[in-house]
CSV table of C-alpha atoms in Angstrom, one decimal:
chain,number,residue,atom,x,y,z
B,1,UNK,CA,-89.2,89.7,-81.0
B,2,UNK,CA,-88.7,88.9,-77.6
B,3,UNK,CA,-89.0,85.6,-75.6
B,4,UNK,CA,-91.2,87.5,-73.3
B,5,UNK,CA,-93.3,88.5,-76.0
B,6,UNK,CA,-94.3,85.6,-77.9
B,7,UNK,CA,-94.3,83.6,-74.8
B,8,UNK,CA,-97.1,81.6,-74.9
B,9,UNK,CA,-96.6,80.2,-78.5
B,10,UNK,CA,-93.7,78.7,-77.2
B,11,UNK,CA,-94.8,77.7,-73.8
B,12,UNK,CA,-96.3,74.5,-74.8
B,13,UNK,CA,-93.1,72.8,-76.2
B,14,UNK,CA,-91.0,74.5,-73.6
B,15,UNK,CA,-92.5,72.8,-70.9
B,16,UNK,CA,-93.0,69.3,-69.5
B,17,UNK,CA,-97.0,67.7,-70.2
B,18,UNK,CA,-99.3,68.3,-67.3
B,19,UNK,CA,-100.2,65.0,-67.7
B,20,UNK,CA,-97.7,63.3,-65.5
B,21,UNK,CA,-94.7,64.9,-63.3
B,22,UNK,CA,-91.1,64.3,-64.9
B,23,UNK,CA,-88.8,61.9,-63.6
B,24,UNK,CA,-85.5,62.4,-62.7
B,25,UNK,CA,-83.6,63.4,-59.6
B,26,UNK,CA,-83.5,66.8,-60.6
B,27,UNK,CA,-81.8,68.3,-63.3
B,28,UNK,CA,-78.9,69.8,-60.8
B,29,UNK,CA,-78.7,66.5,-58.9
B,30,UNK,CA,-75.3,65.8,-59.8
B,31,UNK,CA,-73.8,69.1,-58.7
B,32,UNK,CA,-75.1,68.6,-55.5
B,33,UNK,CA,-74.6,65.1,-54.4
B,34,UNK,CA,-71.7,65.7,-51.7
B,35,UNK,CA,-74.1,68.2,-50.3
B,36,UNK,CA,-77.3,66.6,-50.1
B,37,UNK,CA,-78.7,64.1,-46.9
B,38,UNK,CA,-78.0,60.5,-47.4
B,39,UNK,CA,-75.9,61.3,-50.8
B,40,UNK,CA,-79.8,62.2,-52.4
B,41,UNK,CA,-81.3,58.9,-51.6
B,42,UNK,CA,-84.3,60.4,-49.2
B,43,UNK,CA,-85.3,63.6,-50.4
B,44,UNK,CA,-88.5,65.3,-49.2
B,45,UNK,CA,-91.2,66.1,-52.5
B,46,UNK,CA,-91.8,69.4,-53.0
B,47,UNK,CA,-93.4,71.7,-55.8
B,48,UNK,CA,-93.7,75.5,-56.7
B,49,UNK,CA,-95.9,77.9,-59.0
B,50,UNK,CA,-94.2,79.7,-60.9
B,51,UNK,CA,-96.5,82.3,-61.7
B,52,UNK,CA,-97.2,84.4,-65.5
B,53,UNK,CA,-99.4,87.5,-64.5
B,54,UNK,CA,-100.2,89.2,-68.0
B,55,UNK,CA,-100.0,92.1,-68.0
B,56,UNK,CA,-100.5,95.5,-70.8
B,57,UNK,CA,-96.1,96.1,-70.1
B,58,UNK,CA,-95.8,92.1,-70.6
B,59,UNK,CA,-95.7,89.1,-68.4
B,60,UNK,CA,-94.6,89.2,-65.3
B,61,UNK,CA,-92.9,86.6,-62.9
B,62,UNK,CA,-95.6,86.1,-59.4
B,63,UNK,CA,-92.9,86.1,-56.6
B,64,UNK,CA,-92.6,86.3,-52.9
B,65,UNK,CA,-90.2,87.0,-50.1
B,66,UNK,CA,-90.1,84.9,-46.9
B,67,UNK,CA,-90.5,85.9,-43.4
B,68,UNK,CA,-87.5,86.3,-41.4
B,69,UNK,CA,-89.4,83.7,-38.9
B,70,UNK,CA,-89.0,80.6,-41.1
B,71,UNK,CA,-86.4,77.8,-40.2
B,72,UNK,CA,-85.5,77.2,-43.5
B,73,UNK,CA,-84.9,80.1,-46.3
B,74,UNK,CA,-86.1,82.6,-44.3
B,75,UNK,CA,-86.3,85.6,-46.0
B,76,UNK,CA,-85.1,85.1,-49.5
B,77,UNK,CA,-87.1,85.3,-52.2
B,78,UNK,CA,-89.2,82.3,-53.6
B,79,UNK,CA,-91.9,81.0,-55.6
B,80,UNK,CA,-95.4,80.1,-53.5
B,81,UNK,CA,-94.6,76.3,-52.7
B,82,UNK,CA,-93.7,74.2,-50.2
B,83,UNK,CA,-94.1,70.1,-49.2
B,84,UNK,CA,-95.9,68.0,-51.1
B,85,UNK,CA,-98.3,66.8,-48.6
B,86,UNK,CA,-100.3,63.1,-48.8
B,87,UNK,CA,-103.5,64.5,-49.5
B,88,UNK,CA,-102.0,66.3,-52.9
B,89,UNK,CA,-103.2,64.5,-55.3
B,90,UNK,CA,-99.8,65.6,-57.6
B,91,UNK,CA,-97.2,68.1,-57.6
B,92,UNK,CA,-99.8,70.7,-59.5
B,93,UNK,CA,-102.4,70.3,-56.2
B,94,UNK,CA,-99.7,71.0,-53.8
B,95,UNK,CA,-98.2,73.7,-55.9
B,96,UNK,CA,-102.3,75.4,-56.2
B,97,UNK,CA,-102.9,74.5,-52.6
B,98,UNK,CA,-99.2,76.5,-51.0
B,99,UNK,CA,-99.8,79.2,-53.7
B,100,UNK,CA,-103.4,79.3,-52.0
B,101,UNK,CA,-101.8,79.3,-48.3
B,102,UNK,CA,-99.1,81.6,-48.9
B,103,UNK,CA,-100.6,84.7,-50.9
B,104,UNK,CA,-104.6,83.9,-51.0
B,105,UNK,CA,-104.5,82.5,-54.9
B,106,UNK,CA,-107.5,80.8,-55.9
B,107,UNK,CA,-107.5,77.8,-57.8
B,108,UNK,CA,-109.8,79.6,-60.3
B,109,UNK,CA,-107.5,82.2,-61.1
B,110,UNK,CA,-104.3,79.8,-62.1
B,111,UNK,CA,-104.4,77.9,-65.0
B,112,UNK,CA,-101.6,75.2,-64.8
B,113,UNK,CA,-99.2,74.8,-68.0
B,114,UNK,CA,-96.6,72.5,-67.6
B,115,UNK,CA,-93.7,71.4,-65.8
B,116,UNK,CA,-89.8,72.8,-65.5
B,117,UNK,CA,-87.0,70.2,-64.8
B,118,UNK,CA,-87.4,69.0,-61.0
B,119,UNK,CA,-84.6,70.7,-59.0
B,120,UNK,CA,-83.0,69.7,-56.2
B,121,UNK,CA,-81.9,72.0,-52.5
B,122,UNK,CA,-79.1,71.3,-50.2
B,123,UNK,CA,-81.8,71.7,-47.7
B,124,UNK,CA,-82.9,68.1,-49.1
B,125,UNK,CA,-85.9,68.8,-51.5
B,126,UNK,CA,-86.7,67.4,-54.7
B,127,UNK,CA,-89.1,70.8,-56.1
B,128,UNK,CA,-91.2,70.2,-59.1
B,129,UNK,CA,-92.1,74.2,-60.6
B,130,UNK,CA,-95.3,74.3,-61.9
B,131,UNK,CA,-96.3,76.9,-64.3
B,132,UNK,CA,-99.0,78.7,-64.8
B,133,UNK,CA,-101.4,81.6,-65.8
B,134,UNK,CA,-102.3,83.8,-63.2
B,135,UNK,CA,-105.6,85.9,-63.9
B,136,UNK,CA,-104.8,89.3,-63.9
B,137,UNK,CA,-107.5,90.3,-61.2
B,138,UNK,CA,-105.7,88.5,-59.1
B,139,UNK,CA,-104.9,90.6,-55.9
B,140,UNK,CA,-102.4,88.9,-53.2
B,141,UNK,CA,-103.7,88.2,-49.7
B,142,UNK,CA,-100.4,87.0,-47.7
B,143,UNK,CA,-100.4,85.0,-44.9
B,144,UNK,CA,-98.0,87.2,-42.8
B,145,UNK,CA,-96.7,83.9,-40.7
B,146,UNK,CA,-94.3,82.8,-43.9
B,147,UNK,CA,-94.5,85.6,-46.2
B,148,UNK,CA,-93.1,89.2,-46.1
B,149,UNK,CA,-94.5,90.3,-49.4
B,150,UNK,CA,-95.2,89.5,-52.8
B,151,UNK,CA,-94.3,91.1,-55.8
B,152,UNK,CA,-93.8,90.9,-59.3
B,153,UNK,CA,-91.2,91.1,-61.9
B,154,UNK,CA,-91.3,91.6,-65.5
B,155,UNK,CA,-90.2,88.0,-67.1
B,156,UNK,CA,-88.8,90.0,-70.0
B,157,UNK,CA,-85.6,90.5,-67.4
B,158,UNK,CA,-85.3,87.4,-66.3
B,159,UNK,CA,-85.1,85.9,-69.4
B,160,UNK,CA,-81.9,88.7,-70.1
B,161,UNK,CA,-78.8,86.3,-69.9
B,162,UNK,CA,-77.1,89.7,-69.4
B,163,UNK,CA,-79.2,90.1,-65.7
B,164,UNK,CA,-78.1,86.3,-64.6
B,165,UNK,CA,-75.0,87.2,-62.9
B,166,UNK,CA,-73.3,84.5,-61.4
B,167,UNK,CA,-70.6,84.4,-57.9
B,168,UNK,CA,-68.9,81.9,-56.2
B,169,UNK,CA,-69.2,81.2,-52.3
B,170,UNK,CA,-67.4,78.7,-50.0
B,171,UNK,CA,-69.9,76.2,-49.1
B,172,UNK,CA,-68.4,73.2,-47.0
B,173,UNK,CA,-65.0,73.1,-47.9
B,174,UNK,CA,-65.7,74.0,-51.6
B,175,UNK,CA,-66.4,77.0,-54.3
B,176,UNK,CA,-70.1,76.9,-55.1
B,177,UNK,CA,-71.0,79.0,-58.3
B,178,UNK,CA,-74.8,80.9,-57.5
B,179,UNK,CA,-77.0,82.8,-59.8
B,180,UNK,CA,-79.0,86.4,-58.7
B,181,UNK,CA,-80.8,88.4,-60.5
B,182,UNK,CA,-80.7,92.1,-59.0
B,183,UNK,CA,-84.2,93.8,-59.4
B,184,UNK,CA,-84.6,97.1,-57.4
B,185,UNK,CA,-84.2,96.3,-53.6
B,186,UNK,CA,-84.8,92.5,-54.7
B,187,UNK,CA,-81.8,90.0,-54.8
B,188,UNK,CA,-83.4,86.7,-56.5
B,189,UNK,CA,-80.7,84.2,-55.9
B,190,UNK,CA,-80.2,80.4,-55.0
B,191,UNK,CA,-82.2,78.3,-56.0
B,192,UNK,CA,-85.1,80.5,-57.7
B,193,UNK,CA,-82.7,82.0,-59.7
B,194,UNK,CA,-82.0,78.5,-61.2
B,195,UNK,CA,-85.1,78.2,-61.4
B,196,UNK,CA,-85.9,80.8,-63.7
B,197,UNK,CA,-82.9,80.3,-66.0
B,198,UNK,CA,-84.0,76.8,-66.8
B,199,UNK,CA,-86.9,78.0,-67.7
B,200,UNK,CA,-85.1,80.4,-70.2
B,201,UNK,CA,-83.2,77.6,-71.4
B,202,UNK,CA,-85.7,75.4,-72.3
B,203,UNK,CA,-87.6,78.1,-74.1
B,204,UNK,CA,-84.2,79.0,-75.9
B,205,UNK,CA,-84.5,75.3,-77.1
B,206,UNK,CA,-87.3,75.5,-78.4
Protein backbone atom coordinates (compact mmCIF):
# COMPACT_ATOMS: atom_id res chain seq x y z
CA UNK A 1 0.00 0.00 0.00
CA UNK A 2 1.16 3.31 -0.61
CA UNK A 3 2.17 6.27 1.70
CA UNK A 4 -0.38 8.23 -0.15
CA UNK A 5 -2.91 5.88 0.44
CA UNK A 6 -3.07 5.18 3.97
CA UNK A 7 -2.08 8.71 4.64
CA UNK A 8 -4.09 9.81 7.30
CA UNK A 9 -3.54 6.72 9.65
CA UNK A 10 -0.13 7.86 9.70
CA UNK A 11 -0.47 11.54 9.73
CA UNK A 12 -0.91 11.87 13.38
CA UNK A 13 2.51 10.41 14.42
CA UNK A 14 4.17 11.95 11.37
CA UNK A 15 3.55 15.21 12.38
CA UNK A 16 4.41 17.71 15.21
CA UNK A 17 1.14 18.40 17.97
CA UNK A 18 -0.98 21.41 17.01
CA UNK A 19 -0.74 22.15 20.34
CA UNK A 20 2.35 24.29 20.41
CA UNK A 21 4.90 25.17 17.37
CA UNK A 22 8.30 23.14 17.47
CA UNK A 23 11.37 24.64 18.47
CA UNK A 24 14.43 24.61 16.81
CA UNK A 25 16.10 26.79 14.25
CA UNK A 26 14.99 24.81 11.54
CA UNK A 27 15.84 21.45 10.66
CA UNK A 28 18.33 22.75 7.64
CA UNK A 29 19.73 25.50 9.86
CA UNK A 30 23.08 24.24 9.85
CA UNK A 31 23.50 23.88 6.10
CA UNK A 32 22.79 27.30 5.70
CA UNK A 33 24.46 29.27 8.32
CA UNK A 34 27.32 31.03 5.97
CA UNK A 35 24.35 32.02 3.96
CA UNK A 36 21.87 33.39 6.23
CA UNK A 37 21.79 37.36 7.73
CA UNK A 38 23.57 37.88 10.89
CA UNK A 39 24.94 34.07 10.78
CA UNK A 40 20.77 33.14 11.66
CA UNK A 41 20.54 35.14 14.73
CA UNK A 42 17.51 37.57 13.41
CA UNK A 43 15.39 35.66 11.30
CA UNK A 44 11.93 36.91 10.19
CA UNK A 45 8.84 34.12 11.46
CA UNK A 46 7.06 32.80 8.82
CA UNK A 47 4.56 29.76 8.22
CA UNK A 48 2.97 27.89 5.24
CA UNK A 49 -0.15 25.42 4.54
CA UNK A 50 0.63 22.78 3.10
CA UNK A 51 -2.43 21.67 1.80
CA UNK A 52 -4.21 17.72 1.43
CA UNK A 53 -7.19 18.08 -1.05
CA UNK A 54 -8.90 14.45 -1.10
CA UNK A 55 -9.66 13.58 -3.77
CA UNK A 56 -11.48 10.04 -5.65
CA UNK A 57 -7.47 9.60 -7.66
CA UNK A 58 -5.93 10.23 -4.02
CA UNK A 59 -4.66 13.26 -2.17
CA UNK A 60 -3.31 15.86 -3.64
CA UNK A 61 -0.68 18.54 -2.67
CA UNK A 62 -2.60 22.54 -2.68
CA UNK A 63 0.20 24.57 -4.44
CA UNK A 64 0.68 27.86 -5.97
CA UNK A 65 2.96 29.75 -8.33
CA UNK A 66 4.06 33.38 -7.63
CA UNK A 67 3.70 36.37 -9.70
CA UNK A 68 6.56 37.49 -11.53
CA UNK A 69 5.96 40.98 -9.61
CA UNK A 70 7.12 39.86 -6.17
CA UNK A 71 10.54 41.00 -4.76
CA UNK A 72 11.33 37.91 -3.25
CA UNK A 73 10.64 34.26 -5.03
CA UNK A 74 8.91 35.70 -7.61
CA UNK A 75 7.51 33.20 -9.69
CA UNK A 76 8.52 29.86 -8.27
CA UNK A 77 6.26 27.68 -6.96
CA UNK A 78 5.19 27.72 -3.21
CA UNK A 79 2.83 26.84 -0.54
CA UNK A 80 0.09 29.76 0.52
CA UNK A 81 2.16 31.49 3.34
CA UNK A 82 3.95 34.27 4.11
CA UNK A 83 5.07 36.64 7.52
CA UNK A 84 3.87 35.82 10.57
CA UNK A 85 2.29 39.04 11.36
CA UNK A 86 1.66 40.36 15.36
CA UNK A 87 -1.93 39.99 15.26
CA UNK A 88 -1.42 35.98 14.45
CA UNK A 89 -2.19 34.47 17.20
CA UNK A 90 0.38 31.31 16.09
CA UNK A 91 1.99 30.06 13.12
CA UNK A 92 -1.49 28.03 12.24
CA UNK A 93 -3.42 31.66 12.15
CA UNK A 94 -0.88 33.20 9.94
CA UNK A 95 -0.68 30.08 7.83
CA UNK A 96 -5.02 30.11 7.59
CA UNK A 97 -4.99 33.85 7.32
CA UNK A 98 -2.00 33.98 3.88
CA UNK A 99 -3.72 30.74 2.59
CA UNK A 100 -7.01 33.10 2.95
CA UNK A 101 -5.16 36.15 1.12
CA UNK A 102 -3.47 34.38 -1.43
CA UNK A 103 -6.07 31.87 -3.06
CA UNK A 104 -9.51 32.77 -1.18
CA UNK A 105 -9.32 29.64 1.43
CA UNK A 106 -11.71 29.83 4.11
CA UNK A 107 -10.89 28.96 7.42
CA UNK A 108 -13.90 26.56 7.44
CA UNK A 109 -12.68 24.52 4.72
CA UNK A 110 -8.95 23.70 6.35
CA UNK A 111 -8.69 21.63 9.10
CA UNK A 112 -5.23 22.03 10.62
CA UNK A 113 -3.06 18.73 11.41
CA UNK A 114 0.10 19.27 12.60
CA UNK A 115 3.37 20.64 12.15
CA UNK A 116 6.59 19.75 9.71
CA UNK A 117 10.16 20.63 10.97
CA UNK A 118 10.57 24.56 10.78
CA UNK A 119 12.84 25.32 7.75
CA UNK A 120 14.90 27.94 7.24
CA UNK A 121 15.60 30.39 3.56
CA UNK A 122 18.66 32.25 2.60
CA UNK A 123 16.23 34.95 2.11
CA UNK A 124 16.20 34.99 6.07
CA UNK A 125 12.99 33.13 7.23
CA UNK A 126 12.39 30.80 9.78
CA UNK A 127 8.90 28.91 7.97
CA UNK A 128 6.80 26.71 10.13
CA UNK A 129 4.52 24.28 7.36
CA UNK A 130 1.33 23.72 8.65
CA UNK A 131 -0.68 20.93 7.40
CA UNK A 132 -3.94 20.46 6.81
CA UNK A 133 -7.21 19.14 5.23
CA UNK A 134 -8.59 21.03 2.57
CA UNK A 135 -12.47 20.41 1.88
CA UNK A 136 -12.83 19.19 -1.39
CA UNK A 137 -15.44 21.93 -2.44
CA UNK A 138 -12.88 24.15 -2.08
CA UNK A 139 -12.50 26.25 -5.35
CA UNK A 140 -9.38 28.85 -5.47
CA UNK A 141 -10.03 32.49 -5.70
CA UNK A 142 -6.35 34.03 -6.33
CA UNK A 143 -5.38 37.29 -5.52
CA UNK A 144 -3.66 38.06 -8.94
CA UNK A 145 -1.20 40.77 -7.10
CA UNK A 146 1.19 37.64 -5.62
CA UNK A 147 -0.18 34.70 -7.26
CA UNK A 148 -0.11 33.39 -10.89
CA UNK A 149 -2.12 30.29 -10.31
CA UNK A 150 -2.76 27.48 -8.19
CA UNK A 151 -2.77 24.06 -8.84
CA UNK A 152 -2.57 20.72 -7.46
CA UNK A 153 -0.44 17.74 -7.56
CA UNK A 154 -1.03 14.22 -6.68
CA UNK A 155 1.03 13.60 -3.17
CA UNK A 156 1.37 10.03 -4.30
CA UNK A 157 4.48 11.61 -6.58
CA UNK A 158 5.88 13.58 -4.30
CA UNK A 159 6.23 11.12 -1.91
CA UNK A 160 8.27 8.99 -5.00
CA UNK A 161 12.01 9.21 -3.81
CA UNK A 162 12.49 8.32 -7.49
CA UNK A 163 10.73 12.09 -8.60
CA UNK A 164 13.19 13.95 -5.95
CA UNK A 165 15.98 14.64 -8.23
CA UNK A 166 18.60 16.51 -6.79
CA UNK A 167 21.48 19.30 -8.75
CA UNK A 168 24.09 21.27 -7.63
CA UNK A 169 24.41 25.23 -8.26
CA UNK A 170 27.17 27.73 -7.40
CA UNK A 171 25.76 29.79 -4.79
CA UNK A 172 28.32 32.37 -3.26
CA UNK A 173 31.52 30.88 -3.75
CA UNK A 174 30.17 27.28 -3.10
CA UNK A 175 28.23 24.03 -4.60
CA UNK A 176 24.78 24.12 -3.19
CA UNK A 177 22.84 20.63 -3.63
CA UNK A 178 18.77 21.63 -4.58
CA UNK A 179 15.79 19.27 -4.84
CA UNK A 180 12.90 19.67 -7.91
CA UNK A 181 10.35 17.73 -8.53
CA UNK A 182 9.37 17.94 -12.38
CA UNK A 183 5.47 17.77 -12.75
CA UNK A 184 4.15 18.77 -16.27
CA UNK A 185 5.13 22.36 -17.06
CA UNK A 186 5.79 22.69 -13.06
CA UNK A 187 9.39 22.77 -11.65
CA UNK A 188 8.84 22.47 -7.67
CA UNK A 189 12.29 23.25 -6.42
CA UNK A 190 14.12 25.23 -3.50
CA UNK A 191 12.89 25.33 -0.70
CA UNK A 192 9.25 23.67 -1.28
CA UNK A 193 10.79 20.80 -2.50
CA UNK A 194 12.46 20.35 0.90
CA UNK A 195 9.63 20.96 2.11
CA UNK A 196 7.76 18.16 0.89
CA UNK A 197 10.52 15.60 1.30
CA UNK A 198 10.55 16.05 4.97
CA UNK A 199 7.38 15.50 5.01
CA UNK A 200 8.07 12.02 3.25
CA UNK A 201 10.61 11.37 5.72
CA UNK A 202 8.97 11.78 8.60
CA UNK A 203 6.10 9.63 7.46
CA UNK A 204 8.77 7.00 6.35
CA UNK A 205 9.61 7.08 10.08
CA UNK A 206 6.78 6.38 11.21
Amino acid sequence: MSLAVNLLDRLPRALHSLATPPPGLGWNHAQLIDLLPDQGRSLRQAAVLVGLVDRGAGPQVLLTRRTEALRLHAGQISFPGGRIEDSDASPIAAALREADEEIGLRAPLAEPLGYLDPFVTITGFHVYPVVARVDAAFVPHIDPSEVAEAFETPLEFLLDPANARTFEVEYRGGKRTLIEFLYGDHRIWGATAAMLVNFRERLERT
